Amino acid sequence: MLANTADVRIMLRTYGKQLSNAKRLARFRRALRLSEAQDVVDISRQARRRELVERIAREIMENLIVNGAENPVVEDILDRLEAETGWPVLLEYPLDGGDLRILRRSEDAPESLGPEEAAQLMRRLWEITLAKVDETML
């Protein structure tokens, strides 16, 4: 089978371009290694860690805290929140499947919080959870 000379030229030109790009990338990598590449690596590690901390904190808030799981991390987070607020906090989803309700436990009956107070409490719960996860991660 004979190859068309135009096809061979196109193939060789394509390989030549790929070889030039590979050499250019290798020079760039060498220059990057010699420069302050360590800073870039540290920033990306910190960003990945922050993303992982946020993902774990979200899981804790969505699953463990609201479900009342008996977990030392969850207990510590809720203890910190209760120490800051000065009253026991109750988080629950209504049986009808509505949004999360934040209640203040009292001796008579649990009291529902207003929307502004509930938003502040959830923000603070998020901050405490992030701090706790960040403390406990290696």
Tab-separated table of C-alpha atoms in Angstrom, residues 7-99:
chain	number	residue	atom	x	y	z
A	7	ASP	CA	-0.778	12.731	3.936
A	8	VAL	CA	2.780	11.942	5.016
A	9	ARG	CA	3.677	15.656	5.039
A	10	ILE	CA	0.584	16.501	7.114
A	11	MET	CA	1.406	13.707	9.556
A	12	LEU	CA	5.027	14.838	9.913
A	13	ARG	CA	3.941	18.466	10.402
A	14	THR	CA	1.517	17.370	13.146
A	15	TYR	CA	4.223	15.341	14.891
A	16	GLY	CA	6.615	18.283	14.591
A	17	LYS	CA	4.077	20.603	16.254
A	18	GLN	CA	3.516	18.104	19.063
A	19	LEU	CA	7.267	17.777	19.597
A	20	SER	CA	7.688	21.571	19.708
A	21	ASN	CA	4.850	21.893	22.228
A	22	ALA	CA	6.332	19.148	24.398
A	23	LYS	CA	9.737	20.863	24.412
A	24	ARG	CA	8.118	24.197	25.258
A	25	LEU	CA	6.208	22.616	28.158
A	26	ALA	CA	9.373	20.956	29.459
A	27	ARG	CA	11.217	24.309	29.420
A	28	PHE	CA	8.286	25.944	31.202
A	29	ARG	CA	8.227	23.236	33.887
A	30	ARG	CA	11.967	23.585	34.461
A	31	ALA	CA	11.644	27.350	34.781
A	32	LEU	CA	8.696	26.958	37.147
A	33	ARG	CA	10.633	24.545	39.344
A	34	LEU	CA	13.561	26.943	39.522
A	35	SER	CA	11.347	29.917	40.342
A	36	GLU	CA	9.083	30.362	43.344
A	37	ALA	CA	6.999	27.288	42.533
A	38	GLN	CA	6.826	26.384	46.214
A	39	ASP	CA	4.430	29.284	46.890
A	40	VAL	CA	2.042	28.020	44.222
A	41	VAL	CA	2.114	24.525	45.714
A	42	ASP	CA	1.446	25.861	49.232
A	43	ILE	CA	-1.486	27.971	48.056
A	44	SER	CA	-3.053	25.082	46.192
A	45	ARG	CA	-2.618	22.794	49.215
A	46	GLN	CA	-4.250	25.392	51.448
A	47	ALA	CA	-7.104	25.820	48.976
A	48	ARG	CA	-7.657	22.066	48.790
A	49	ARG	CA	-7.570	21.800	52.569
A	50	ARG	CA	-10.067	24.664	52.914
A	51	GLU	CA	-12.372	22.997	50.387
A	52	LEU	CA	-12.164	19.694	52.260
A	53	VAL	CA	-12.804	21.392	55.620
A	54	GLU	CA	-15.895	23.121	54.195
A	55	ARG	CA	-17.191	19.879	52.674
A	56	ILE	CA	-16.822	17.996	55.967
A	57	ALA	CA	-18.379	20.883	57.927
A	58	ARG	CA	-21.340	20.887	55.531
A	59	GLU	CA	-21.806	17.142	56.032
A	60	ILE	CA	-21.681	17.568	59.806
A	61	MET	CA	-24.261	20.347	59.730
A	62	GLU	CA	-26.609	18.643	57.259
A	63	ASN	CA	-26.490	15.143	58.676
A	64	LEU	CA	-25.021	14.740	62.126
A	65	ILE	CA	-26.085	17.865	64.009
A	66	VAL	CA	-29.671	17.929	62.820
A	67	ASN	CA	-30.141	14.186	63.231
A	68	GLY	CA	-28.853	14.363	66.800
A	69	ALA	CA	-26.048	11.892	66.228
A	70	GLU	CA	-24.051	11.033	69.307
A	71	ASN	CA	-20.628	12.024	68.146
A	72	PRO	CA	-17.929	13.752	70.222
A	73	VAL	CA	-17.322	16.356	67.505
A	74	VAL	CA	-21.028	17.163	67.229
A	75	GLU	CA	-21.391	17.319	71.008
A	76	ASP	CA	-18.458	19.721	71.261
A	77	ILE	CA	-19.901	21.963	68.517
A	78	LEU	CA	-23.309	22.081	70.197
A	79	ASP	CA	-21.715	22.694	73.614
A	80	ARG	CA	-19.798	25.657	72.204
A	81	LEU	CA	-22.952	27.036	70.601
A	82	GLU	CA	-24.954	26.636	73.805
A	83	ALA	CA	-22.154	28.271	75.830
A	84	GLU	CA	-22.250	31.279	73.508
A	85	THR	CA	-26.028	31.608	73.427
A	86	GLY	CA	-26.603	30.781	77.071
A	87	TRP	CA	-29.515	28.451	76.349
A	88	PRO	CA	-29.920	24.923	74.934
A	89	VAL	CA	-30.448	24.789	71.169
A	90	LEU	CA	-32.729	22.291	69.441
A	91	LEU	CA	-32.473	21.760	65.672
A	92	GLU	CA	-35.164	19.720	63.965
A	93	TYR	CA	-36.907	19.142	60.692
A	94	PRO	CA	-40.714	19.130	60.930
A	95	LEU	CA	-42.523	15.915	60.065
A	96	ASP	CA	-44.171	17.563	57.063
A	97	GLY	CA	-40.744	17.922	55.421
A	98	GLY	CA	-40.438	21.693	55.792
A	99	ASP	CA	-37.324	23.741	56.432
